[in-house]
DNA sequence: TCAATAGTGTCTGTCAGACATTATTAC
DNA sequence: GTAATAATGTCTGACAGACACTATTGA
C-alpha cells in the first residue's frame, strides 16, 4: 500500500434553467489555492462523516449551498498530479439539476452563469463543466432528466422548453406531446396553470427521472 | 485538508467475446484482503508513477494482464468506508474491451467467466461488473463500441454478432447492414474472409469507437 | 447438386415532422 | 371580437423490420 494517497475531493456542477437557458452555479473561492477565482462548489471527502462520495456531495450541497433534496448523479472522476497545486488529486465530479424555485433566496456567494458564456475557472473546472454539458446532451434525449429542472408539477409546454434548453434547438410540438403521452412519462394532476391566456393542464412525472429507449426527436 | 485520505485504487472490467458471448476477466487474489477470492484486476494509484487514473489503469492492464493498446474508458467511481476492510476507499472503475485474439497466450491466472454466470467476487466487484454491463448495453446501441471486441478487420456478420452479444437478442440482417453502410461506420478493405463457405468482404472502422445518433434496431 | 453462408431487393407498417385546425382564456 | 396560448387531427415521407430472393463458395 503506497504511503501517500492522493487528495480526494468531490465537486458539483449545479445546473438550473433561467429564462429557458442553462446556467451553472459558481462560487468565488475564499481560500488558497485559487483564492478569489470562480470555481465549482466542492470539498474534501471526510472519511469520518461521509458514507460515500454521493453522501459527501449531499453534504456539500446542503452546507455550502443550502440546497436539499435535488436530483444529482455522478458524472466522472478527474485526476492527476497537476490539476491541484497541493498535489496529486482526485475529484469525483457530480452533476446536479435544480429547479429555479428551489434555490435558496440568499445567493450572495452563488453566482449563475449561462453555459454559453462561462468565465475563467479554477483547477480543471472548465473541463468538468464541459463534460457535464456533454453528459446532459447525451442523456437528455433518452431520459426524463430535463424534468428535474422543473417543479413538482409543470405544463407540457414547460417540459418541452426544458428539453429544448438541454438539447439545444427546437422540437416539434405535436410529436413531442404524442411521444411524452404514449411513453407514459407524465400523468395529469387535474390542476391547471393560469399564468397564460388559455389555462394549461399541469402534469407530474409518473416516476423518478429515468431512461427510456426511443429518442424524443430534436429539430 | 483532512489528515487522512481514502485509499485510492483503480479496477478494470476486462471484457471479451468468446463464442459470441460476453466474458469478464477475473483473477484469484494472491494477497489479503480477500486472498484466494476472485476479483477484478486492479491496483493502487501510484502518485509517483501515474499521470492520471487512466494512466494507472493502462499500467495495471500492461503489468498485471499483459494487455496493451486496447480500448478502455472510465466507468464510474465506487466509494465508501466498508467496501475495503483496510478502510475508507475509492475505486475508479474502468471498462476495457479486448479482442479475443489480443489476449496474451499465457493466461494461467486470468480466468474468463460468462457474464451470464458469474462467481462470487471480492469487495463490491459484483456491483462494478453489473454497472459495466449496464453501461455497455446503454452505449452499445449508440456507438461503434462493440467493434472494439473485433480485430482490425472483420466481416459484417462478425460485427452484427458483436452487437447482438452486447445488446442481447438478435437483430435484423438487412436493416443492420443498411444502417451500418449509410452511417459510414465501416469501409471495405478489399480483402475477403475465407473461413466460411462464401467468402465475406472484410471491413474496418472508418474511425475510432464513437457515438452516433440513431439506434441500430434490436429485435 | 446440395448445403451453407454472404449479400440484395422490395413491401409494409410505424412513426416523426409539418402544418392546419380547434379550444379556451384575457382583454 | 381579437390576440395569445394550449391542444388536437391528419397528411406525408423516411425508415426499420420482415422476408423472399440471388450470389458464391466447399464438398
Short mmCIF file of C-alpha atoms (C1' of nucleotides) in Angstrom, two decimals:
data_model
loop_
_atom_site.label_atom_id
_atom_site.label_comp_id
_atom_site.label_asym_id
_atom_site.label_seq_id
_atom_site.Cartn_x
_atom_site.Cartn_y
_atom_site.Cartn_z
CA UNK A 1 0.00 0.00 0.00
CA UNK A 2 1.53 3.34 -1.03
CA UNK A 3 2.38 5.59 1.92
CA UNK A 4 0.89 8.73 0.43
CA UNK A 5 -2.64 8.76 -1.04
CA UNK A 6 -3.97 11.37 -3.48
CA UNK A 7 -6.10 14.26 -2.25
CA UNK A 8 -9.73 13.20 -2.69
CA UNK A 9 -12.48 15.72 -3.29
CA UNK A 10 -15.96 15.96 -4.74
CA UNK A 11 -17.22 18.77 -6.97
CA UNK A 12 -20.73 19.60 -8.13
CA UNK A 13 -21.85 21.08 -11.42
CA UNK A 14 -25.11 22.65 -10.27
CA UNK A 15 -27.36 23.49 -13.19
CA UNK A 16 -30.62 25.35 -13.37
CA UNK A 17 -32.87 26.89 -16.00
CA UNK A 18 -33.10 30.68 -16.06
CA UNK A 19 -35.16 32.19 -18.88
CA UNK A 20 -35.14 28.84 -20.68
CA UNK A 21 -31.36 28.81 -20.73
CA UNK A 22 -28.99 26.54 -18.84
CA UNK A 23 -26.93 28.19 -16.13
CA UNK A 24 -24.19 26.76 -13.94
CA UNK A 25 -23.52 27.83 -10.36
CA UNK A 26 -20.04 29.05 -9.40
CA UNK A 27 -18.61 30.45 -6.19
CA UNK A 28 -15.66 32.69 -5.60
CA UNK A 29 -13.03 30.75 -3.71
CA UNK A 30 -12.34 32.18 -0.25
CA UNK A 31 -9.11 30.28 0.31
CA UNK A 32 -5.95 29.28 -1.46
CA UNK A 33 -5.35 27.74 -3.87
CA UNK A 34 -7.07 29.90 -6.48
CA UNK A 35 -8.31 32.34 -3.83
CA UNK A 36 -10.71 34.82 -5.42
CA UNK A 37 -11.18 32.74 -8.56
CA UNK A 38 -14.55 31.30 -9.57
CA UNK A 39 -14.95 27.56 -9.06
CA UNK A 40 -17.48 24.79 -8.77
CA UNK A 41 -18.71 24.17 -5.23
CA UNK A 42 -16.94 21.18 -3.74
CA UNK A 43 -14.95 19.89 -0.83
CA UNK A 44 -12.87 17.11 0.62
CA UNK A 45 -14.28 13.72 1.35
CA UNK A 46 -14.43 13.33 5.12
CA UNK A 47 -13.77 9.70 5.94
CA UNK A 48 -15.25 10.18 9.39
CA UNK A 49 -18.51 11.76 8.22
CA UNK A 50 -19.30 10.53 4.70
CA UNK A 51 -20.62 7.07 3.89
CA UNK A 52 -19.86 7.53 0.18
CA UNK A 53 -18.88 10.13 -2.39
CA UNK A 54 -22.59 10.61 -3.07
CA UNK A 55 -23.01 11.38 0.59
CA UNK A 56 -20.13 13.86 0.52
CA UNK A 57 -21.80 15.71 -2.36
CA UNK A 58 -25.09 15.84 -0.49
CA UNK A 59 -23.23 17.35 2.46
CA UNK A 60 -21.52 19.96 0.27
CA UNK A 61 -24.77 20.90 -1.48
CA UNK A 62 -26.52 21.30 1.83
CA UNK A 63 -23.87 23.03 3.94
CA UNK A 64 -22.25 25.22 1.30
CA UNK A 65 -25.18 25.94 -1.00
CA UNK A 66 -28.29 25.41 1.11
CA UNK A 67 -29.65 23.00 -1.50
CA UNK A 68 -31.59 19.96 -0.32
CA UNK A 69 -33.38 17.07 -1.95
CA UNK A 70 -32.42 17.71 -5.57
CA UNK A 71 -31.60 15.18 -8.23
CA UNK A 72 -27.88 14.60 -8.74
CA UNK A 73 -25.73 11.85 -10.14
CA UNK A 74 -22.09 11.02 -10.54
CA UNK A 75 -20.51 12.46 -13.66
CA UNK A 76 -16.95 11.21 -13.83
CA UNK A 77 -13.70 11.33 -11.92
CA UNK A 78 -10.90 13.71 -12.80
CA UNK A 79 -7.39 13.01 -11.61
CA UNK A 80 -3.73 13.87 -11.98
CA UNK A 81 -0.67 15.41 -10.37
CA UNK A 82 -1.14 18.92 -11.79
CA UNK A 83 -4.82 19.79 -11.50
CA UNK A 84 -4.43 20.91 -7.87
CA UNK A 85 -1.23 22.71 -6.76
CA UNK A 86 -1.40 20.91 -3.40
CA UNK A 87 -0.51 17.60 -5.07
CA UNK A 88 -1.82 14.52 -6.84
CA UNK A 89 -5.56 14.85 -6.61
CA UNK A 90 -8.85 13.21 -7.47
CA UNK A 91 -12.16 14.96 -7.95
CA UNK A 92 -15.28 12.83 -8.19
CA UNK A 93 -17.42 15.25 -10.19
CA UNK A 94 -21.20 15.22 -9.94
CA UNK A 95 -23.97 16.89 -11.88
CA UNK A 96 -26.99 18.32 -10.07
CA UNK A 97 -30.23 19.62 -11.57
CA UNK A 98 -32.08 22.18 -9.52
CA UNK A 99 -35.46 23.78 -10.21
CA UNK A 100 -35.05 27.55 -10.25
CA UNK A 101 -37.60 27.94 -7.48
CA UNK A 102 -35.77 25.57 -5.21
CA UNK A 103 -32.61 27.66 -4.96
CA UNK A 104 -32.16 29.41 -1.62
CA UNK A 105 -33.14 33.07 -1.50
CA UNK A 106 -29.77 34.10 -0.11
CA UNK A 107 -27.46 33.75 -3.04
CA UNK A 108 -24.72 36.31 -2.45
CA UNK A 109 -21.85 33.95 -2.99
CA UNK A 110 -23.67 31.76 -5.50
CA UNK A 111 -23.47 33.20 -8.99
CA UNK A 112 -25.12 31.66 -12.02
CA UNK A 113 -23.52 31.91 -15.42
CA UNK A 114 -25.11 30.86 -18.71
CA UNK A 115 -23.29 27.81 -20.02
CA UNK A 116 -22.94 29.58 -23.34
CA UNK A 117 -20.78 32.28 -21.75
CA UNK A 118 -18.61 30.97 -18.94
CA UNK A 119 -15.87 32.83 -17.07
CA UNK A 120 -12.40 31.50 -16.30
CA UNK A 121 -12.47 28.89 -13.59
CA UNK A 122 -10.09 27.42 -11.01
CA UNK A 123 -8.45 24.00 -11.33
CA UNK A 124 -9.74 22.00 -14.32
CA UNK A 125 -13.29 23.06 -13.64
CA UNK A 126 -13.84 24.29 -17.19
CA UNK A 127 -13.19 20.74 -18.34
CA UNK A 128 -15.59 19.37 -15.74
CA UNK A 129 -18.36 21.72 -16.85
CA UNK A 130 -17.74 20.72 -20.46
CA UNK A 131 -18.08 17.06 -19.51
CA UNK A 132 -21.31 17.84 -17.65
CA UNK A 133 -22.78 19.50 -20.71
CA UNK A 134 -21.82 16.58 -22.91
CA UNK A 135 -23.45 14.16 -20.46
CA UNK A 136 -26.59 16.25 -20.26
CA UNK A 137 -26.90 16.43 -24.04
CA UNK A 138 -26.30 12.74 -24.41
CA UNK A 139 -28.70 11.70 -21.71
CA UNK A 140 -31.31 14.41 -22.17
CA UNK A 141 -32.87 12.85 -25.21
CA UNK A 142 -33.11 9.47 -23.52
CA UNK A 143 -34.47 10.21 -20.13
CA UNK A 144 -36.86 12.34 -18.15
CA UNK A 145 -33.81 14.03 -16.68
CA UNK A 146 -34.69 17.51 -18.05
CA UNK A 147 -37.83 17.37 -15.90
CA UNK A 148 -35.55 17.65 -12.87
CA UNK A 149 -35.26 21.36 -13.71
CA UNK A 150 -38.97 21.84 -13.21
CA UNK A 151 -41.09 21.87 -10.09
CA UNK A 152 -43.29 19.08 -8.81
CA UNK A 153 -45.87 19.90 -11.46
CA UNK A 154 -45.43 21.54 -14.84
CA UNK A 155 -47.19 22.12 -18.13
CA UNK A 156 -46.24 20.22 -21.26
CA UNK A 157 -45.00 23.47 -22.77
CA UNK A 158 -42.66 23.99 -19.83
CA UNK A 159 -41.45 20.42 -20.19
CA UNK A 160 -40.78 20.96 -23.86
CA UNK A 161 -38.83 24.16 -23.11
CA UNK A 162 -36.70 22.21 -20.63
CA UNK A 163 -35.89 19.55 -23.23
CA UNK A 164 -35.08 22.23 -25.77
CA UNK A 165 -32.77 24.02 -23.34
CA UNK A 166 -30.95 20.78 -22.56
CA UNK A 167 -30.69 19.52 -26.10
CA UNK A 168 -30.32 22.84 -27.88
CA UNK A 169 -32.59 23.56 -30.83
CA UNK A 170 -36.34 23.38 -31.04
CA UNK A 171 -38.63 20.39 -31.13
CA UNK A 172 -41.81 19.59 -32.94
CA UNK A 173 -44.85 20.44 -30.84
CA UNK A 174 -47.25 17.64 -31.61
CA UNK A 175 -44.56 14.98 -31.98
CA UNK A 176 -43.28 15.92 -28.54
CA UNK A 177 -46.69 15.72 -26.91
CA UNK A 178 -47.53 12.47 -28.64
CA UNK A 179 -44.27 10.88 -27.56
CA UNK A 180 -44.46 12.04 -23.98
CA UNK A 181 -48.01 10.78 -23.63
CA UNK A 182 -47.54 7.40 -25.25
CA UNK A 183 -44.40 6.72 -23.21
CA UNK A 184 -46.46 7.42 -20.08
CA UNK A 185 -43.74 9.71 -18.80
CA UNK A 186 -46.25 12.03 -17.15
CA UNK A 187 -49.71 11.96 -15.65
CA UNK A 188 -52.30 14.70 -15.27
CA UNK A 189 -52.75 16.28 -11.89
CA UNK A 190 -56.21 17.62 -12.72
CA UNK A 191 -54.92 21.11 -11.91
CA UNK A 192 -54.36 23.89 -14.41
CA UNK A 193 -51.75 26.59 -14.75
CA UNK A 194 -53.34 30.02 -15.18
CA UNK A 195 -50.23 32.04 -15.95
CA UNK A 196 -51.04 32.05 -19.67
CA UNK A 197 -54.11 33.03 -21.68
CA UNK A 198 -55.60 29.60 -22.11
CA UNK A 199 -55.03 27.51 -18.95
CA UNK A 200 -52.59 24.64 -19.44
CA UNK A 201 -53.04 21.24 -17.83
CA UNK A 202 -50.49 20.51 -15.12
CA UNK A 203 -48.66 17.20 -15.15
CA UNK A 204 -46.24 15.37 -12.90
CA UNK A 205 -43.69 12.66 -13.66
CA UNK A 206 -45.07 9.16 -13.28
CA UNK A 207 -41.74 8.08 -11.82
CA UNK A 208 -38.36 9.45 -10.81
CA UNK A 209 -36.03 10.65 -13.58
CA UNK A 210 -35.25 7.58 -15.67
CA UNK A 211 -34.13 6.47 -19.12
CA UNK A 212 -36.23 5.23 -21.99
CA UNK A 213 -35.49 3.69 -25.34
CA UNK A 214 -36.65 5.98 -28.09
CA UNK A 215 -35.46 9.46 -28.73
CA UNK A 216 -37.73 12.43 -28.38
CA UNK A 217 -36.97 13.94 -31.72
CA UNK A 218 -34.88 17.09 -31.95
CA UNK A 219 -35.17 19.72 -34.66
CA UNK B 1 -7.35 19.49 4.50
CA UNK B 2 -8.24 16.25 6.28
CA UNK B 3 -5.22 14.43 7.73
CA UNK B 4 -6.18 11.03 6.42
CA UNK B 5 -7.17 10.49 2.79
CA UNK B 6 -9.13 7.49 1.46
CA UNK B 7 -7.36 4.55 -0.16
CA UNK B 8 -7.42 5.18 -3.91
CA UNK B 9 -7.42 2.36 -6.41
CA UNK B 10 -8.37 1.62 -9.98
CA UNK B 11 -10.13 -1.54 -11.18
CA UNK B 12 -10.73 -2.84 -14.68
CA UNK B 13 -13.70 -4.77 -16.01
CA UNK B 14 -11.98 -6.53 -18.92
CA UNK B 15 -14.49 -7.91 -21.37
CA UNK B 16 -14.07 -10.09 -24.42
CA UNK B 17 -16.21 -12.16 -26.76
CA UNK B 18 -15.85 -15.94 -26.56
CA UNK B 19 -18.22 -17.96 -28.75
CA UNK B 20 -20.33 -14.85 -29.33
CA UNK B 21 -20.88 -14.43 -25.59
CA UNK B 22 -19.55 -11.72 -23.31
CA UNK B 23 -16.98 -12.85 -20.77
CA UNK B 24 -15.31 -10.91 -17.98
CA UNK B 25 -11.77 -11.49 -16.77
CA UNK B 26 -11.16 -12.24 -13.10
CA UNK B 27 -8.03 -13.15 -11.15
CA UNK B 28 -7.62 -15.01 -7.92
CA UNK B 29 -6.27 -12.61 -5.32
CA UNK B 30 -2.81 -13.58 -4.08
CA UNK B 31 -2.87 -11.32 -1.01
CA UNK B 32 -5.12 -10.21 1.78
CA UNK B 33 -7.74 -8.88 1.91
CA UNK B 34 -9.87 -11.49 0.13
CA UNK B 35 -6.86 -13.72 -0.50
CA UNK B 36 -7.87 -16.61 -2.76
CA UNK B 37 -11.10 -14.93 -3.83
CA UNK B 38 -11.82 -13.96 -7.44
CA UNK B 39 -11.62 -10.25 -8.19
CA UNK B 40 -11.29 -7.72 -10.97
CA UNK B 41 -7.69 -6.84 -11.84
CA UNK B 42 -6.75 -3.53 -10.25
CA UNK B 43 -4.27 -1.73 -8.09
CA UNK B 44 -3.37 1.38 -6.19
CA UNK B 45 -2.81 4.67 -7.87
CA UNK B 46 0.89 5.47 -7.62
CA UNK B 47 1.25 9.22 -7.28
CA UNK B 48 4.90 8.98 -8.27
CA UNK B 49 4.33 6.96 -11.46
CA UNK B 50 0.85 7.71 -12.78
CA UNK B 51 -0.13 10.90 -14.57
CA UNK B 52 -3.84 10.11 -14.19
CA UNK B 53 -6.24 7.33 -13.25
CA UNK B 54 -6.39 6.42 -16.92
CA UNK B 55 -2.62 6.03 -16.81
CA UNK B 56 -2.86 3.85 -13.71
CA UNK B 57 -5.29 1.54 -15.49
CA UNK B 58 -3.01 1.30 -18.51
CA UNK B 59 -0.18 0.32 -16.16
CA UNK B 60 -2.32 -2.32 -14.42
CA UNK B 61 -3.53 -3.78 -17.72
CA UNK B 62 0.00 -3.97 -19.02
CA UNK B 63 1.91 -5.18 -15.96
CA UNK B 64 -0.68 -7.48 -14.43
CA UNK B 65 -2.50 -8.74 -17.51
CA UNK B 66 -0.07 -8.30 -20.39
CA UNK B 67 -2.71 -6.36 -22.31
CA UNK B 68 -1.59 -3.41 -24.42
CA UNK B 69 -3.25 -0.92 -26.71
CA UNK B 70 -6.88 -1.86 -26.12
CA UNK B 71 -9.88 0.44 -25.92
CA UNK B 72 -10.91 1.32 -22.40
CA UNK B 73 -12.83 4.10 -20.74
CA UNK B 74 -13.77 5.24 -17.28
CA UNK B 75 -16.93 3.62 -15.93
CA UNK B 76 -17.68 5.20 -12.58
CA UNK B 77 -16.20 5.59 -9.13
CA UNK B 78 -17.20 3.43 -6.20
CA UNK B 79 -16.54 4.61 -2.68
CA UNK B 80 -17.31 4.07 0.97
CA UNK B 81 -15.97 3.04 4.37
CA UNK B 82 -16.96 -0.64 4.12
CA UNK B 83 -16.12 -1.82 0.64
CA UNK B 84 -12.47 -2.49 1.58
CA UNK B 85 -11.60 -3.81 5.07
CA UNK B 86 -8.45 -1.66 5.09
CA UNK B 87 -10.53 1.49 5.40
CA UNK B 88 -12.42 4.21 3.56
CA UNK B 89 -11.68 3.53 -0.08
CA UNK B 90 -12.25 4.72 -3.60
CA UNK B 91 -12.13 2.62 -6.74
CA UNK B 92 -12.18 4.38 -10.08
CA UNK B 93 -13.62 1.55 -12.16
CA UNK B 94 -12.90 1.25 -15.87
CA UNK B 95 -14.28 -0.90 -18.64
CA UNK B 96 -11.96 -2.43 -21.24
CA UNK B 97 -12.90 -4.19 -24.46
CA UNK B 98 -10.37 -6.69 -25.75
CA UNK B 99 -10.49 -8.68 -28.98
CA UNK B 100 -10.22 -12.38 -28.16
CA UNK B 101 -7.10 -12.71 -30.31
CA UNK B 102 -5.31 -9.93 -28.49
CA UNK B 103 -5.27 -11.66 -25.12
CA UNK B 104 -1.86 -12.95 -24.08
CA UNK B 105 -1.27 -16.66 -24.64
CA UNK B 106 -0.22 -17.21 -21.05
CA UNK B 107 -3.45 -16.94 -19.11
CA UNK B 108 -2.99 -19.12 -16.05
CA UNK B 109 -4.14 -16.56 -13.54
CA UNK B 110 -6.59 -14.85 -15.88
CA UNK B 111 -9.89 -16.65 -15.94
CA UNK B 112 -12.82 -15.64 -18.11
CA UNK B 113 -16.36 -16.11 -16.91
CA UNK B 114 -19.51 -15.60 -18.98
CA UNK B 115 -21.33 -12.56 -17.68
CA UNK B 116 -24.48 -14.64 -17.53
CA UNK B 117 -22.94 -16.91 -14.91
CA UNK B 118 -20.56 -15.09 -12.60
CA UNK B 119 -18.90 -16.44 -9.46
CA UNK B 120 -18.72 -14.69 -6.10
CA UNK B 121 -16.28 -11.81 -6.14
CA UNK B 122 -14.20 -9.84 -3.66
CA UNK B 123 -15.06 -6.31 -2.46
CA UNK B 124 -18.05 -4.80 -4.28
CA UNK B 125 -16.81 -6.13 -7.61
CA UNK B 126 -20.12 -7.81 -8.43
CA UNK B 127 -21.69 -4.36 -8.33
CA UNK B 128 -18.94 -2.96 -10.54
CA UNK B 129 -19.44 -5.68 -13.15
CA UNK B 130 -23.19 -5.02 -13.08
CA UNK B 131 -22.56 -1.32 -13.71
CA UNK B 132 -20.23 -2.22 -16.58
CA UNK B 133 -22.89 -4.36 -18.21
CA UNK B 134 -25.46 -1.61 -17.86
CA UNK B 135 -23.08 0.88 -19.45
CA UNK B 136 -22.26 -1.46 -22.29
CA UNK B 137 -25.93 -2.11 -23.03
CA UNK B 138 -26.74 1.56 -22.91
CA UNK B 139 -23.85 2.65 -25.07
CA UNK B 140 -23.71 -0.34 -27.39
CA UNK B 141 -26.66 0.68 -29.47
CA UNK B 142 -25.32 4.19 -29.90
CA UNK B 143 -21.72 3.71 -30.77
CA UNK B 144 -19.26 1.58 -32.64
CA UNK B 145 -18.01 0.39 -29.27
CA UNK B 146 -18.93 -3.29 -29.89
CA UNK B 147 -16.41 -3.24 -32.74
CA UNK B 148 -13.69 -2.94 -30.09
CA UNK B 149 -14.18 -6.67 -29.48
CA UNK B 150 -13.17 -7.47 -33.02
CA UNK B 151 -9.80 -7.39 -34.74
CA UNK B 152 -8.55 -4.70 -37.08
CA UNK B 153 -10.73 -6.11 -39.85
CA UNK B 154 -13.96 -8.05 -39.62
CA UNK B 155 -16.92 -9.20 -41.68
CA UNK B 156 -20.32 -7.57 -41.33
CA UNK B 157 -21.65 -10.82 -39.89
CA UNK B 158 -19.00 -10.73 -37.18
CA UNK B 159 -19.87 -7.12 -36.46
CA UNK B 160 -23.53 -8.00 -36.16
CA UNK B 161 -22.73 -10.88 -33.78
CA UNK B 162 -20.74 -8.44 -31.61
CA UNK B 163 -23.68 -6.03 -31.42
CA UNK B 164 -26.02 -8.88 -30.61
CA UNK B 165 -23.75 -10.13 -27.85
CA UNK B 166 -23.52 -6.65 -26.34
CA UNK B 167 -27.18 -5.78 -26.64
CA UNK B 168 -28.66 -9.22 -26.10
CA UNK B 169 -31.19 -10.51 -28.59
CA UNK B 170 -30.94 -10.74 -32.34
CA UNK B 171 -31.02 -8.02 -34.95
CA UNK B 172 -32.50 -7.78 -38.39
CA UNK B 173 -29.93 -8.71 -41.04
CA UNK B 174 -30.69 -6.28 -43.85
CA UNK B 175 -31.66 -3.42 -41.56
CA UNK B 176 -28.32 -3.81 -39.78
CA UNK B 177 -26.30 -3.81 -43.00
CA UNK B 178 -28.24 -0.88 -44.41
CA UNK B 179 -27.73 1.18 -41.25
CA UNK B 180 -24.04 0.40 -40.88
CA UNK B 181 -23.41 1.31 -44.50
CA UNK B 182 -25.39 4.52 -44.64
CA UNK B 183 -23.82 5.76 -41.40
CA UNK B 184 -20.42 5.17 -42.97
CA UNK B 185 -19.26 3.36 -39.86
CA UNK B 186 -17.08 0.98 -41.85
CA UNK B 187 -15.15 0.86 -45.09
CA UNK B 188 -14.18 -2.09 -47.27
CA UNK B 189 -10.62 -3.33 -47.12
CA UNK B 190 -10.87 -5.15 -50.46
CA UNK B 191 -9.86 -8.35 -48.67
CA UNK B 192 -12.12 -11.33 -48.07
CA UNK B 193 -12.53 -13.74 -45.19
CA UNK B 194 -12.39 -17.35 -46.37
CA UNK B 195 -13.36 -19.08 -43.16
CA UNK B 196 -16.92 -19.62 -44.37
CA UNK B 197 -18.45 -21.14 -47.47
CA UNK B 198 -18.99 -17.99 -49.44
CA UNK B 199 -16.14 -15.50 -48.82
CA UNK B 200 -17.22 -12.45 -46.83
CA UNK B 201 -15.94 -8.94 -47.50
CA UNK B 202 -13.67 -7.62 -44.77
CA UNK B 203 -14.28 -4.16 -43.36
CA UNK B 204 -12.56 -1.84 -40.94
CA UNK B 205 -13.90 1.03 -38.84
CA UNK B 206 -13.70 4.39 -40.58
CA UNK B 207 -12.81 5.98 -37.26
CA UNK B 208 -12.12 5.11 -33.63
CA UNK B 209 -15.03 3.85 -31.49
CA UNK B 210 -17.51 6.72 -31.33
CA UNK B 211 -21.15 7.55 -30.78
CA UNK B 212 -23.86 8.22 -33.31
CA UNK B 213 -27.41 9.44 -33.12
CA UNK B 214 -29.79 6.77 -34.27
CA UNK B 215 -30.20 3.37 -32.78
CA UNK B 216 -29.31 0.23 -34.63
CA UNK B 217 -32.56 -1.56 -34.06
CA UNK B 218 -32.71 -4.53 -31.73
CA UNK B 219 -35.20 -7.34 -32.02
"C1'" DT C 1 -26.06 -30.64 -56.98
"C1'" DC C 2 -26.68 -29.54 -52.37
"C1'" DA C 3 -25.63 -27.23 -48.16
"C1'" DA C 4 -24.09 -23.19 -46.11
"C1'" DT C 5 -23.17 -18.63 -45.67
"C1'" DA C 6 -22.96 -13.76 -47.83
"C1'" DG C 7 -25.43 -10.27 -49.55
"C1'" DT C 8 -29.64 -7.63 -52.10
"C1'" DG C 9 -34.40 -6.02 -53.27
"C1'" DT C 10 -38.76 -4.81 -52.05
"C1'" DC C 11 -43.03 -4.49 -49.44
"C1'" DT C 12 -45.29 -2.67 -45.49
"C1'" DG C 13 -46.40 -0.76 -41.04
"C1'" DT C 14 -44.91 2.62 -37.85
"C1'" DC C 15 -43.67 6.92 -36.50
"C1'" DA C 16 -41.62 11.64 -36.53
"C1'" DG C 17 -42.17 16.15 -38.58
"C1'" DA C 18 -45.09 19.62 -40.75
"C1'" DC C 19 -48.86 22.16 -40.53
"C1'" DA C 20 -53.67 23.25 -40.39
"C1'" DT C 21 -57.28 23.36 -37.17
"C1'" DT C 22 -59.91 23.75 -32.92
"C1'" DA C 23 -60.27 25.22 -27.87
"C1'" DT C 24 -60.13 28.39 -24.04
"C1'" DT C 25 -59.00 32.19 -21.87
"C1'" DA C 26 -57.74 37.68 -21.03
"C1'" DC C 27 -58.51 42.00 -22.66
"C1'" DG D 1 -64.22 40.38 -31.38
"C1'" DT D 2 -59.07 39.77 -31.22
"C1'" DA D 3 -54.81 38.21 -29.54
"C1'" DA D 4 -52.43 34.68 -27.32
"C1'" DT D 5 -51.52 30.33 -25.87
"C1'" DA D 6 -52.98 25.27 -25.35
"C1'" DA D 7 -54.08 21.20 -27.50
"C1'" DT D 8 -55.61 18.05 -31.40
"C1'" DG D 9 -56.04 15.93 -36.16
"C1'" DT D 10 -54.19 14.43 -40.24
"C1'" DC D 11 -51.08 14.05 -44.16
"C1'" DT D 12 -46.69 12.50 -45.74
"C1'" DG D 13 -42.01 10.94 -46.17
"C1'" DA D 14 -38.43 8.23 -44.08
"C1'" DC D 15 -37.10 4.20 -42.28
"C1'" DA D 16 -36.95 -0.24 -39.60
"C1'" DG D 17 -38.39 -4.99 -39.80
"C1'" DA D 18 -39.81 -8.94 -42.48
"C1'" DC D 19 -38.76 -11.95 -45.83
"C1'" DA D 20 -38.08 -13.65 -50.31
"C1'" DC D 21 -34.53 -13.71 -53.42
"C1'" DT D 22 -29.81 -14.00 -55.63
"C1'" DA D 23 -24.64 -14.98 -55.27
"C1'" DT D 24 -20.53 -17.62 -54.30
"C1'" DT D 25 -18.15 -20.95 -52.44
"C1'" DG D 26 -16.85 -26.17 -50.43
"C1'" DA D 27 -17.81 -30.77 -50.55
#
